[in-house]
Coordinates of N, CA, C and O and ligand atoms in Angstrom, one line a residue:
M1 N -32.9 -68.1 -8.0 CA -33.4 -66.8 -7.8 C -32.5 -65.9 -7.0 O -32.3 -64.7 -7.2
Y2 N -31.7 -66.6 -6.0 CA -30.9 -65.8 -5.1 C -29.4 -65.9 -5.6 O -29.0 -66.9 -6.1
N3 N -28.6 -64.9 -5.2 CA -27.2 -64.9 -5.6 C -26.4 -65.5 -4.4 O -26.4 -64.9 -3.3
K4 N -25.8 -66.6 -4.6 CA -25.1 -67.4 -3.5 C -23.8 -66.7 -3.1 O -23.2 -67.1 -2.2
D5 N -23.4 -65.7 -3.9 CA -22.1 -65.0 -3.6 C -22.2 -64.1 -2.3 O -21.3 -63.6 -1.9
Y6 N -23.5 -63.9 -1.9 CA -23.7 -62.9 -0.8 C -24.5 -63.6 0.3 O -25.1 -64.6 0.1
K7 N -24.4 -63.0 1.5 CA -25.2 -63.5 2.7 C -26.6 -63.2 2.4 O -27.0 -62.2 1.9
G8 N -27.5 -64.1 2.9 CA -28.9 -63.9 2.9 C -29.5 -64.1 1.5 O -29.0 -64.7 0.6
D9 N -30.7 -63.5 1.3 CA -31.5 -63.7 0.1 C -31.3 -62.5 -0.9 O -32.3 -61.7 -1.1
V10 N -30.2 -62.4 -1.5 CA -30.0 -61.3 -2.4 C -30.4 -61.7 -3.8 O -30.0 -62.7 -4.3
C11 N -31.4 -61.0 -4.3 CA -32.0 -61.3 -5.7 C -30.9 -61.2 -6.7 O -30.2 -60.2 -6.9
S12 N -30.7 -62.3 -7.5 CA -29.6 -62.4 -8.4 C -29.8 -61.6 -9.7 O -30.9 -61.5 -10.2
H13 N -28.7 -61.0 -10.2 CA -28.8 -60.2 -11.4 C -29.3 -61.1 -12.6 O -29.8 -60.6 -13.6
K14 N -29.2 -62.4 -12.4 CA -29.6 -63.3 -13.5 C -31.1 -63.3 -13.7 O -31.6 -63.7 -14.7
H15 N -31.8 -62.8 -12.7 CA -33.3 -62.7 -12.8 C -33.8 -61.3 -12.9 O -34.9 -61.0 -12.5
S16 N -32.9 -60.4 -13.3 CA -33.3 -59.0 -13.4 C -34.4 -58.7 -14.3 O -35.1 -57.6 -14.2
F17 N -34.7 -59.6 -15.2 CA -35.8 -59.4 -16.2 C -37.1 -59.2 -15.4 O -38.0 -58.4 -15.7
F18 N -37.2 -59.9 -14.2 CA -38.5 -59.8 -13.4 C -38.6 -58.4 -12.8 O -39.7 -58.0 -12.4
L19 N -37.5 -57.6 -12.8 CA -37.5 -56.3 -12.2 C -37.7 -55.2 -13.2 O -37.8 -54.0 -12.8
D20 N -37.6 -55.5 -14.5 CA -37.7 -54.4 -15.4 C -38.4 -55.0 -16.7 O -37.7 -55.5 -17.6
N21 N -39.7 -54.8 -16.8 CA -40.4 -55.3 -17.9 C -41.7 -54.6 -18.1 O -42.1 -53.9 -17.2
V22 N -42.4 -54.8 -19.2 CA -43.6 -54.0 -19.4 C -44.7 -54.3 -18.4 O -45.5 -53.5 -18.1
F23 N -44.7 -55.5 -17.9 CA -45.8 -55.9 -17.0 C -45.7 -55.1 -15.7 O -46.6 -54.6 -15.1
R24 N -44.4 -55.0 -15.2 CA -44.2 -54.2 -14.0 C -44.5 -52.7 -14.2 O -45.1 -52.1 -13.3
R25 N -44.3 -52.2 -15.4 CA -44.6 -50.8 -15.7 C -46.1 -50.6 -15.6 O -46.5 -49.5 -15.2
V26 N -46.9 -51.6 -15.8 CA -48.4 -51.4 -15.7 C -48.8 -51.4 -14.2 O -49.6 -50.6 -13.8
I27 N -48.2 -52.3 -13.4 CA -48.7 -52.4 -12.0 C -47.9 -51.5 -11.1 O -48.4 -51.1 -10.0
Q28 N -46.6 -51.2 -11.4 CA -45.8 -50.3 -10.6 C -45.2 -49.2 -11.4 O -44.0 -49.2 -11.7
N29 N -46.0 -48.2 -11.7 CA -45.6 -47.1 -12.5 C -44.6 -46.2 -11.7 O -45.1 -45.6 -10.7
P30 N -43.4 -46.0 -12.1 CA -42.4 -45.2 -11.3 C -43.0 -43.8 -11.0 O -42.8 -43.3 -9.9
K31 N -43.6 -43.2 -12.0 CA -44.1 -41.8 -11.8 C -45.1 -41.8 -10.6 O -45.1 -40.9 -9.8
K32 N -46.0 -42.8 -10.6 CA -47.0 -42.8 -9.5 C -46.4 -43.1 -8.2 O -46.9 -42.7 -7.2
I33 N -45.3 -43.9 -8.2 CA -44.8 -44.3 -6.9 C -43.9 -43.3 -6.3 O -43.9 -43.0 -5.1
V34 N -43.0 -42.6 -7.1 CA -42.1 -41.7 -6.6 C -42.2 -40.2 -7.1 O -41.6 -39.3 -6.6
G35 N -43.0 -40.1 -8.1 CA -43.1 -38.8 -8.8 C -43.4 -37.6 -7.9 O -42.8 -36.5 -8.0
E36 N -44.2 -37.8 -6.9 CA -44.6 -36.7 -6.0 C -43.5 -36.3 -5.0 O -43.6 -35.2 -4.4
Y37 N -42.4 -37.1 -4.9 CA -41.4 -36.7 -4.0 C -40.1 -36.1 -4.7 O -39.2 -35.7 -4.0
I38 N -40.2 -36.1 -6.0 CA -38.9 -35.6 -6.7 C -39.2 -34.4 -7.6 O -40.2 -34.3 -8.3
K39 N -38.3 -33.4 -7.5 CA -38.4 -32.2 -8.3 C -37.1 -31.9 -9.1 O -36.1 -32.5 -8.8
D40 N -37.2 -31.0 -10.0 CA -36.1 -30.6 -10.8 C -34.9 -30.3 -10.0 O -35.1 -29.5 -9.0
G41 N -33.7 -30.7 -10.3 CA -32.5 -30.3 -9.6 C -32.2 -31.2 -8.4 O -31.1 -31.0 -7.7
D42 N -33.0 -32.1 -8.0 CA -32.8 -32.9 -6.8 C -31.7 -33.9 -6.9 O -31.3 -34.3 -8.0
T43 N -31.1 -34.2 -5.8 CA -30.2 -35.4 -5.7 C -31.0 -36.5 -5.1 O -31.5 -36.4 -4.0
V44 N -31.0 -37.6 -5.9 CA -31.8 -38.8 -5.5 C -30.9 -40.0 -5.4 O -30.0 -40.2 -6.2
I45 N -31.1 -40.8 -4.4 CA -30.4 -42.0 -4.3 C -31.3 -43.2 -4.4 O -32.3 -43.3 -3.7
D46 N -30.9 -44.1 -5.3 CA -31.7 -45.4 -5.5 C -30.8 -46.5 -4.9 O -29.9 -47.0 -5.5
L47 N -31.2 -46.9 -3.6 CA -30.4 -47.9 -2.9 C -30.9 -49.3 -3.3 O -32.1 -49.6 -3.1
G48 N -30.0 -50.1 -3.7 CA -30.3 -51.4 -4.2 C -31.1 -51.3 -5.5 O -32.2 -51.7 -5.6
C49 N -30.5 -50.6 -6.4 CA -31.2 -50.1 -7.6 C -31.5 -51.3 -8.6 O -32.3 -51.1 -9.5
G50 N -30.8 -52.4 -8.4 CA -31.1 -53.5 -9.3 C -30.8 -53.1 -10.8 O -29.8 -52.3 -11.0
P51 N -31.5 -53.5 -11.7 CA -31.2 -53.2 -13.1 C -31.7 -51.7 -13.5 O -31.7 -51.4 -14.7
G52 N -32.1 -50.9 -12.6 CA -32.4 -49.5 -12.8 C -33.8 -49.2 -13.2 O -34.0 -48.1 -13.8
Y53 N -34.7 -50.0 -12.8 CA -36.1 -49.7 -13.2 C -36.5 -48.4 -12.7 O -37.2 -47.6 -13.4
F54 N -36.2 -48.0 -11.5 CA -36.5 -46.7 -10.9 C -35.5 -45.6 -11.3 O -35.8 -44.5 -11.6
S55 N -34.2 -46.0 -11.3 CA -33.1 -45.0 -11.6 C -33.4 -44.3 -12.9 O -33.2 -43.1 -12.9
I56 N -33.7 -45.0 -13.9 CA -33.8 -44.4 -15.2 C -35.0 -43.3 -15.2 O -34.8 -42.2 -15.7
D57 N -36.1 -43.7 -14.7 CA -37.2 -42.8 -14.6 C -36.9 -41.6 -13.7 O -37.3 -40.5 -14.0
M58 N -36.3 -41.9 -12.6 CA -35.9 -40.8 -11.6 C -34.9 -39.8 -12.3 O -35.0 -38.6 -12.0
A59 N -34.0 -40.3 -13.1 CA -33.1 -39.5 -13.8 C -33.9 -38.5 -14.7 O -33.4 -37.3 -14.9
K60 N -35.0 -38.9 -15.3 CA -35.8 -38.0 -16.1 C -36.5 -37.0 -15.2 O -36.6 -35.8 -15.6
M61 N -36.9 -37.4 -14.0 CA -37.6 -36.5 -13.1 C -36.7 -35.4 -12.5 O -37.2 -34.3 -12.3
V62 N -35.4 -35.7 -12.3 CA -34.5 -34.7 -11.7 C -34.1 -33.6 -12.7 O -33.5 -32.6 -12.3
G63 N -34.3 -33.9 -14.0 CA -33.9 -32.9 -15.0 C -32.4 -32.8 -15.2 O -31.6 -33.5 -14.6
E64 N -32.0 -31.8 -16.0 CA -30.6 -31.7 -16.3 C -29.7 -31.3 -15.2 O -28.5 -31.6 -15.2
T65 N -30.2 -30.6 -14.2 CA -29.4 -30.1 -13.1 C -29.4 -31.1 -11.9 O -28.7 -30.9 -10.9
G66 N -30.2 -32.1 -12.0 CA -30.3 -33.0 -10.8 C -29.4 -34.3 -11.1 O -28.8 -34.4 -12.2
R67 N -29.3 -35.1 -10.1 CA -28.6 -36.4 -10.3 C -29.2 -37.5 -9.5 O -29.8 -37.3 -8.5
V68 N -28.9 -38.7 -10.0 CA -29.4 -39.9 -9.4 C -28.1 -40.7 -9.1 O -27.3 -40.9 -10.0
I69 N -28.0 -41.2 -7.8 CA -26.9 -42.1 -7.5 C -27.5 -43.5 -7.4 O -28.3 -43.7 -6.5
S70 N -27.1 -44.4 -8.3 CA -27.6 -45.7 -8.3 C -26.6 -46.6 -7.5 O -25.5 -46.7 -8.0
V71 N -27.1 -47.2 -6.5 CA -26.2 -48.0 -5.6 C -26.6 -49.5 -5.6 O -27.8 -49.8 -5.5
D72 N -25.6 -50.3 -5.8 CA -25.9 -51.8 -5.7 C -24.7 -52.5 -5.4 O -23.6 -52.1 -5.6
L73 N -24.8 -53.7 -4.8 CA -23.7 -54.5 -4.5 C -23.3 -55.5 -5.6 O -22.2 -56.0 -5.6
Q74 N -24.2 -55.7 -6.6 CA -23.9 -56.5 -7.7 C -23.4 -55.7 -8.9 O -24.2 -55.0 -9.5
P75 N -22.2 -55.8 -9.3 CA -21.7 -55.0 -10.4 C -22.5 -55.3 -11.7 O -22.7 -54.4 -12.5
E76 N -23.0 -56.5 -11.8 CA -23.8 -56.8 -13.0 C -25.0 -56.0 -13.1 O -25.5 -55.7 -14.2
M77 N -25.6 -55.7 -11.9 CA -26.8 -54.8 -11.9 C -26.4 -53.4 -12.4 O -27.1 -52.8 -13.2
L78 N -25.3 -52.9 -11.9 CA -24.9 -51.5 -12.3 C -24.6 -51.5 -13.7 O -24.8 -50.4 -14.4
E79 N -24.0 -52.5 -14.3 CA -23.7 -52.5 -15.8 C -25.0 -52.4 -16.6 O -25.1 -51.7 -17.6
K80 N -26.1 -53.0 -16.1 CA -27.4 -52.9 -16.7 C -27.9 -51.4 -16.7 O -28.4 -50.9 -17.7
V81 N -27.7 -50.8 -15.5 CA -28.2 -49.4 -15.4 C -27.3 -48.6 -16.4 O -27.9 -47.7 -17.1
E82 N -26.0 -48.8 -16.4 CA -25.2 -48.0 -17.3 C -25.6 -48.1 -18.7 O -25.7 -47.1 -19.4
K83 N -25.9 -49.3 -19.2 CA -26.3 -49.5 -20.6 C -27.6 -48.7 -20.9 O -27.7 -48.1 -21.9
K84 N -28.5 -48.8 -20.0 CA -29.8 -48.1 -20.2 C -29.6 -46.6 -20.2 O -30.2 -45.9 -21.0
A85 N -28.8 -46.1 -19.3 CA -28.5 -44.7 -19.2 C -27.9 -44.2 -20.5 O -28.2 -43.1 -21.0
E86 N -27.0 -45.0 -21.0 CA -26.3 -44.6 -22.2 C -27.3 -44.5 -23.4 O -27.3 -43.6 -24.2
K87 N -28.1 -45.6 -23.4 CA -29.1 -45.7 -24.5 C -30.1 -44.5 -24.5 O -30.5 -44.0 -25.6
Q88 N -30.4 -44.1 -23.3 CA -31.4 -43.0 -23.2 C -30.8 -41.6 -23.0 O -31.4 -40.7 -22.7
N89 N -29.5 -41.6 -23.2 CA -28.7 -40.3 -23.1 C -28.9 -39.7 -21.7 O -29.1 -38.4 -21.6
L90 N -28.9 -40.5 -20.7 CA -29.1 -40.0 -19.3 C -27.9 -40.2 -18.5 O -27.9 -40.0 -17.2
F91 N -26.8 -40.6 -19.1 CA -25.6 -41.0 -18.3 C -25.0 -39.8 -17.5 O -24.4 -40.0 -16.5
R92 N -25.2 -38.6 -18.0 CA -24.7 -37.4 -17.2 C -25.4 -37.2 -15.9 O -24.9 -36.6 -15.0
R93 N -26.6 -37.7 -15.8 CA -27.4 -37.5 -14.6 C -27.3 -38.7 -13.6 O -27.8 -38.6 -12.5
I94 N -26.7 -39.8 -14.1 CA -26.6 -41.0 -13.2 C -25.2 -41.3 -12.8 O -24.3 -41.4 -13.7
T95 N -25.0 -41.5 -11.5 CA -23.7 -41.9 -11.0 C -23.9 -43.3 -10.4 O -24.8 -43.6 -9.7
L96 N -23.0 -44.2 -10.8 CA -23.1 -45.6 -10.4 C -22.2 -45.8 -9.1 O -21.1 -45.3 -9.1
H97 N -22.7 -46.4 -8.1 CA -21.9 -46.6 -6.9 C -22.0 -48.1 -6.5 O -23.1 -48.6 -6.1
S98 N -20.9 -48.7 -6.6 CA -20.8 -50.2 -6.2 C -20.4 -50.2 -4.7 O -19.5 -49.6 -4.3
C99 N -21.2 -51.0 -3.9 CA -20.9 -51.1 -2.5 C -20.7 -52.5 -2.0 O -21.3 -53.4 -2.6
P100 N -20.0 -52.7 -0.9 CA -20.0 -54.0 -0.3 C -21.3 -54.3 0.4 O -22.1 -53.3 0.6
Q101 N -21.6 -55.5 0.9 CA -22.9 -55.8 1.5 C -23.1 -55.1 2.8 O -24.3 -54.8 3.1
E102 N -22.1 -54.8 3.6 CA -22.2 -54.3 4.9 C -22.3 -52.8 5.0 O -22.5 -52.2 6.1
R103 N -21.9 -52.1 3.9 CA -21.8 -50.7 4.0 C -22.1 -50.0 2.7 O -21.7 -50.4 1.6
I104 N -22.8 -48.8 2.8 CA -23.2 -48.1 1.6 C -22.0 -47.3 1.1 O -21.6 -47.4 -0.1
G105 N -21.3 -46.6 2.0 CA -20.1 -46.0 1.7 C -20.1 -44.9 0.6 O -19.2 -44.8 -0.2
L106 N -21.1 -44.0 0.6 CA -21.2 -42.9 -0.3 C -20.2 -41.8 0.1 O -19.8 -41.7 1.3
P107 N -19.7 -41.0 -0.9 CA -18.8 -39.9 -0.5 C -19.4 -39.0 0.5 O -20.7 -38.9 0.5
L108 N -18.6 -38.4 1.4 CA -19.1 -37.7 2.5 C -19.9 -36.4 2.1 O -20.7 -35.9 2.9
D109 N -19.7 -35.9 0.9 CA -20.3 -34.7 0.5 C -21.7 -34.9 -0.1 O -22.4 -34.0 -0.5
V110 N -22.2 -36.2 -0.1 CA -23.5 -36.4 -0.7 C -24.6 -36.0 0.3 O -24.6 -36.4 1.4
A111 N -25.6 -35.3 -0.2 CA -26.7 -34.8 0.6 C -28.0 -35.1 -0.3 O -28.1 -34.4 -1.3
A112 N -28.8 -36.0 0.2 CA -29.9 -36.4 -0.7 C -31.2 -35.7 -0.4 O -31.6 -35.6 0.8
D113 N -31.9 -35.3 -1.4 CA -33.3 -34.8 -1.2 C -34.3 -36.0 -1.1 O -35.3 -35.8 -0.4
F114 N -34.0 -37.0 -1.8 CA -34.9 -38.2 -1.8 C -34.1 -39.5 -1.9 O -33.1 -39.6 -2.7
V115 N -34.4 -40.5 -1.0 CA -33.8 -41.8 -1.1 C -34.9 -42.8 -1.3 O -35.9 -42.8 -0.5
L116 N -34.7 -43.7 -2.2 CA -35.6 -44.8 -2.5 C -35.0 -46.1 -2.0 O -33.8 -46.4 -2.4
V117 N -35.7 -46.8 -1.2 CA -35.2 -48.2 -0.7 C -36.3 -49.2 -1.1 O -37.2 -49.5 -0.3
F118 N -36.3 -49.6 -2.3 CA -37.5 -50.4 -2.8 C -37.1 -51.9 -2.9 O -36.2 -52.3 -3.7
Y119 N -37.9 -52.7 -2.2 CA -37.7 -54.1 -2.2 C -36.3 -54.6 -1.9 O -35.8 -55.6 -2.5
M120 N -35.6 -53.8 -1.1 CA -34.2 -54.3 -0.8 C -33.8 -54.4 0.6 O -32.9 -55.1 1.0
L121 N -34.5 -53.7 1.5 CA -34.1 -53.7 2.9 C -34.0 -55.1 3.5 O -33.1 -55.4 4.3
H122 N -35.0 -55.9 3.1 CA -35.0 -57.3 3.7 C -33.8 -58.1 3.2 O -33.5 -59.2 3.7
E123 N -33.1 -57.6 2.2 CA -32.0 -58.4 1.6 C -30.7 -58.0 2.3 O -29.6 -58.6 2.2
T124 N -30.7 -56.9 3.1 CA -29.5 -56.4 3.8 C -29.3 -57.3 5.1 O -30.3 -57.6 5.8
P125 N -28.0 -57.6 5.5 CA -27.8 -58.4 6.6 C -28.3 -57.7 7.9 O -28.8 -58.4 8.8
H126 N -28.1 -56.4 8.0 CA -28.5 -55.6 9.2 C -29.3 -54.4 8.8 O -28.7 -53.3 8.7
P127 N -30.6 -54.5 8.6 CA -31.4 -53.3 8.2 C -31.2 -52.1 9.1 O -31.1 -50.9 8.6
D128 N -31.0 -52.3 10.4 CA -30.9 -51.1 11.3 C -29.6 -50.4 11.1 O -29.6 -49.2 11.0
I129 N -28.5 -51.1 10.8 CA -27.2 -50.5 10.6 C -27.3 -49.8 9.2 O -26.8 -48.7 9.1
F130 N -27.9 -50.4 8.3 CA -28.1 -49.8 7.0 C -28.8 -48.5 7.1 O -28.4 -47.5 6.5
L131 N -29.9 -48.5 7.8 CA -30.7 -47.2 8.0 C -30.0 -46.2 8.8 O -30.1 -45.0 8.5
Q132 N -29.1 -46.6 9.7 CA -28.3 -45.6 10.4 C -27.4 -44.8 9.4 O -27.2 -43.6 9.5
E133 N -26.9 -45.6 8.4 CA -26.1 -44.9 7.4 C -26.9 -44.0 6.5 O -26.4 -43.0 6.1
V134 N -28.1 -44.4 6.2 CA -29.0 -43.5 5.4 C -29.1 -42.2 6.1 O -29.1 -41.1 5.4
K135 N -29.2 -42.2 7.4 CA -29.3 -40.9 8.1 C -28.2 -39.9 7.9 O -28.4 -38.7 7.9
T136 N -27.0 -40.5 7.5 CA -25.9 -39.6 7.4 C -25.9 -38.8 6.1 O -25.2 -37.8 5.9
F137 N -26.7 -39.3 5.1 CA -26.7 -38.6 3.8 C -28.0 -38.0 3.4 O -28.2 -37.4 2.3
L138 N -29.1 -38.3 4.2 CA -30.4 -37.7 3.9 C -30.4 -36.3 4.5 O -30.1 -36.0 5.6
K139 N -30.8 -35.3 3.6 CA -30.9 -33.9 4.1 C -32.0 -33.8 5.2 O -32.9 -34.6 5.2
K140 N -31.9 -32.8 6.0 CA -32.8 -32.6 7.1 C -34.3 -32.5 6.6 O -35.2 -33.0 7.2
D141 N -34.4 -31.9 5.4 CA -35.8 -31.8 4.9 C -36.0 -32.8 3.7 O -36.9 -32.6 3.0
G142 N -35.1 -33.8 3.7 CA -35.2 -34.8 2.6 C -36.2 -35.9 3.0 O -36.7 -35.9 4.2
K143 N -36.6 -36.7 2.1 CA -37.5 -37.8 2.4 C -37.0 -39.1 1.9 O -36.2 -39.2 0.9
C144 N -37.4 -40.2 2.6 CA -36.9 -41.5 2.2 C -38.2 -42.4 2.1 O -39.0 -42.5 3.1
L145 N -38.3 -43.1 1.0 CA -39.5 -44.0 0.9 C -38.9 -45.5 0.9 O -38.1 -45.9 0.1
I146 N -39.5 -46.2 1.9 CA -39.1 -47.6 2.1 C -40.3 -48.4 1.6 O -41.4 -48.2 2.1
V147 N -40.1 -49.4 0.7 CA -41.2 -50.3 0.3 C -40.6 -51.7 0.3 O -39.6 -52.0 -0.2
E148 N -41.4 -52.5 1.0 CA -41.0 -54.0 1.1 C -42.1 -54.8 0.5 O -43.3 -54.5 0.6
P149 N -41.7 -55.9 -0.2 CA -42.7 -56.8 -0.8 C -43.6 -57.6 0.1 O -43.1 -58.1 1.1
L150 N -44.8 -57.6 -0.2 CA -45.8 -58.4 0.7 C -45.4 -59.8 0.8 O -45.6 -60.5 1.8
F151 N -44.9 -60.4 -0.3 CA -44.6 -61.8 -0.4 C -43.3 -62.2 0.3 O -43.1 -63.4 0.5
H152 N -42.5 -61.3 0.7 CA -41.2 -61.6 1.4 C -41.2 -61.1 2.8 O -40.4 -61.6 3.6
V153 N -42.0 -60.1 3.1 CA -41.9 -59.4 4.4 C -43.3 -59.5 5.0 O -44.2 -58.8 4.5
S154 N -43.4 -60.2 6.1 CA -44.7 -60.3 6.7 C -45.1 -59.0 7.5 O -44.3 -58.2 7.7
K155 N -46.4 -59.0 7.8 CA -46.9 -57.8 8.6 C -46.1 -57.6 9.9 O -45.7 -56.5 10.2
K156 N -45.8 -58.7 10.5 CA -45.1 -58.7 11.8 C -43.6 -58.2 11.6 O -43.1 -57.4 12.3
Q157 N -43.0 -58.7 10.5 CA -41.6 -58.3 10.3 C -41.6 -56.8 9.9 O -40.7 -56.0 10.3
F158 N -42.6 -56.3 9.3 CA -42.7 -54.9 8.9 C -42.9 -54.0 10.1 O -42.4 -52.9 10.2
Q159 N -43.7 -54.6 11.1 CA -43.9 -53.8 12.3 C -42.6 -53.6 13.1 O -42.3 -52.6 13.6
K160 N -41.8 -54.7 13.0 CA -40.5 -54.6 13.7 C -39.6 -53.6 13.0 O -39.0 -52.8 13.6
L161 N -39.7 -53.6 11.7 CA -38.9 -52.7 10.9 C -39.3 -51.2 11.2 O -38.5 -50.3 11.4
T162 N -40.6 -51.0 11.3 CA -41.2 -49.7 11.6 C -40.7 -49.2 13.0 O -40.3 -48.1 13.2
Q163 N -40.6 -50.1 14.0 CA -40.1 -49.8 15.3 C -38.6 -49.4 15.2 O -38.2 -48.4 15.8
D164 N -37.9 -50.2 14.4 CA -36.4 -49.9 14.3 C -36.2 -48.5 13.7 O -35.4 -47.7 14.1
V165 N -37.1 -48.2 12.7 CA -37.0 -46.9 12.0 C -37.2 -45.8 13.0 O -36.4 -44.8 13.0
K166 N -38.2 -46.0 13.9 CA -38.4 -44.9 14.9 C -37.3 -44.8 15.9 O -36.8 -43.7 16.2
N167 N -36.8 -46.0 16.3 CA -35.7 -46.0 17.3 C -34.4 -45.3 16.7 O -33.7 -44.7 17.5
I168 N -34.2 -45.5 15.4 CA -33.0 -44.9 14.8 C -33.1 -43.3 14.8 O -32.1 -42.6 14.7
G169 N -34.3 -42.8 14.8 CA -34.5 -41.4 14.9 C -35.2 -40.8 13.7 O -35.3 -39.6 13.5
F170 N -35.8 -41.7 12.8 CA -36.6 -41.1 11.7 C -38.0 -40.8 12.2 O -38.5 -41.4 13.1
T171 N -38.6 -39.8 11.5 CA -40.0 -39.5 11.8 C -40.8 -40.1 10.7 O -40.4 -40.0 9.5
I172 N -41.9 -40.8 11.1 CA -42.7 -41.4 10.0 C -43.7 -40.4 9.5 O -44.6 -39.9 10.3
L173 N -43.6 -40.1 8.3 CA -44.5 -39.1 7.7 C -45.8 -39.7 7.2 O -46.8 -39.0 7.0
G174 N -45.7 -41.0 6.9 CA -46.9 -41.7 6.4 C -46.6 -43.1 6.0 O -45.5 -43.5 5.9
R175 N -47.7 -43.7 5.7 CA -47.6 -45.1 5.1 C -48.4 -45.1 3.8 O -49.5 -45.6 3.8
P176 N -47.8 -44.5 2.8 CA -48.5 -44.3 1.6 C -49.0 -45.6 1.0 O -48.2 -46.6 0.9
S177 N -50.2 -45.6 0.6 CA -50.8 -46.8 -0.1 C -50.5 -46.8 -1.6 O -50.0 -45.8 -2.1
K178 N -50.7 -47.9 -2.2 CA -50.5 -48.0 -3.7 C -49.1 -47.7 -4.1 O -48.8 -47.1 -5.1
K179 N -48.1 -48.1 -3.2 CA -46.7 -48.0 -3.6 C -46.1 -49.3 -4.0 O -44.9 -49.4 -4.2
G180 N -46.9 -50.4 -4.0 CA -46.4 -51.7 -4.4 C -46.0 -52.6 -3.3 O -45.3 -53.6 -3.5
G181 N -46.4 -52.3 -2.1 CA -46.0 -53.2 -1.0 C -46.3 -52.5 0.4 O -47.1 -51.6 0.5
R182 N -45.5 -53.0 1.4 CA -45.6 -52.4 2.7 C -44.7 -51.2 2.7 O -43.5 -51.3 2.4
S183 N -45.2 -50.0 3.0 CA -44.4 -48.8 2.7 C -44.4 -47.8 3.9 O -45.3 -47.8 4.7
L184 N -43.3 -47.1 4.0 CA -43.1 -46.1 5.0 C -42.4 -44.9 4.3 O -41.4 -45.1 3.6
L185 N -43.0 -43.7 4.5 CA -42.3 -42.5 4.1 C -41.7 -41.8 5.3 O -42.5 -41.5 6.3
V186 N -40.4 -41.6 5.3 CA -39.8 -41.1 6.6 C -38.9 -39.9 6.3 O -38.5 -39.6 5.1
S187 N -38.6 -39.1 7.3 CA -37.7 -38.0 7.2 C -36.9 -37.9 8.5 O -37.2 -38.6 9.5
L188 N -36.0 -36.9 8.6 CA -35.3 -36.7 9.8 C -35.9 -35.5 10.6 O -35.3 -35.1 11.7
G189 N -36.9 -34.9 10.0 CA -37.5 -33.7 10.7 C -38.3 -34.1 12.0 O -38.6 -35.3 12.2
G190 N -38.5 -33.2 12.8 CA -39.2 -33.5 14.1 C -40.7 -33.5 13.9 O -41.2 -33.4 12.8
Ligands
SAM1 C1 -35.2 -57.2 -5.3 S1 -34.0 -56.2 -6.0 C2 -34.8 -54.6 -6.2 C3 -34.2 -53.7 -7.2 C4 -34.8 -52.4 -7.4 N1 -34.9 -51.6 -6.1 C5 -36.2 -52.5 -8.0 O1 -37.2 -52.4 -7.3 O2 -36.3 -52.8 -9.2 C6 -32.9 -55.8 -4.6 C7 -31.6 -55.2 -5.1 O3 -30.9 -54.8 -3.9 C8 -29.5 -55.1 -4.0 N2 -29.0 -55.2 -2.6 C9 -29.3 -56.2 -1.7 N3 -28.6 -56.0 -0.6 C10 -27.8 -54.9 -0.8 C11 -26.9 -54.2 0.0 N4 -26.6 -54.6 1.2 N5 -26.3 -53.1 -0.5 C12 -26.6 -52.7 -1.8 N6 -27.5 -53.3 -2.6 C13 -28.1 -54.4 -2.1 C14 -29.5 -56.4 -4.8 O4 -28.3 -56.6 -5.4 C15 -30.7 -56.2 -5.8 O5 -30.2 -55.6 -7.0

């Protein structure tokens, strides 16, 4: 299940079927999970995009003038996103960004309206350092949705994460339910 090429429990690209299939579409509909945060023309970042389950739908939501930056450390995951984007004629709206495990490293001019961090934060070696970096490219009026899986992240671990998020300087806008796990909606606003 895990990719031994990386530190910690990084979900392997070999199991990406579990992340994009018809069953998931029934229980975790992307429109219901992120639709309310995304509008036409937005710049959206899908951090730890995996095989692109959310990236592809979000590319539809941002329209022709928007863009989605799909970020992952496994090149094999990004290849899957690329294939799907080409098949659905969405490749002009999607930029693939391959990153090392310790750093996101997006270009300095990126300013995001919405950042999705779905089922990936617990896979990063230092979630607090990772979130510090998110702060540098989230717009002041932008939003970031963090969702962690119930089966990998305990209530106690999520409480610690929530405290880290506050310490880093994010404002917690809510803990939206029905997003598929333990969730936080945050911004940089006061
Ligand atoms: C469990 S998968 C979730 C994928 C996607 N968010 C979804 O919900 O379908 C976690 C993904 O995060 C990626 N990932 C883990 N740590 C990462 C890091 N430090 N930087 C970038 N991507 C990372 C993994 O390669 C994997 O594709």
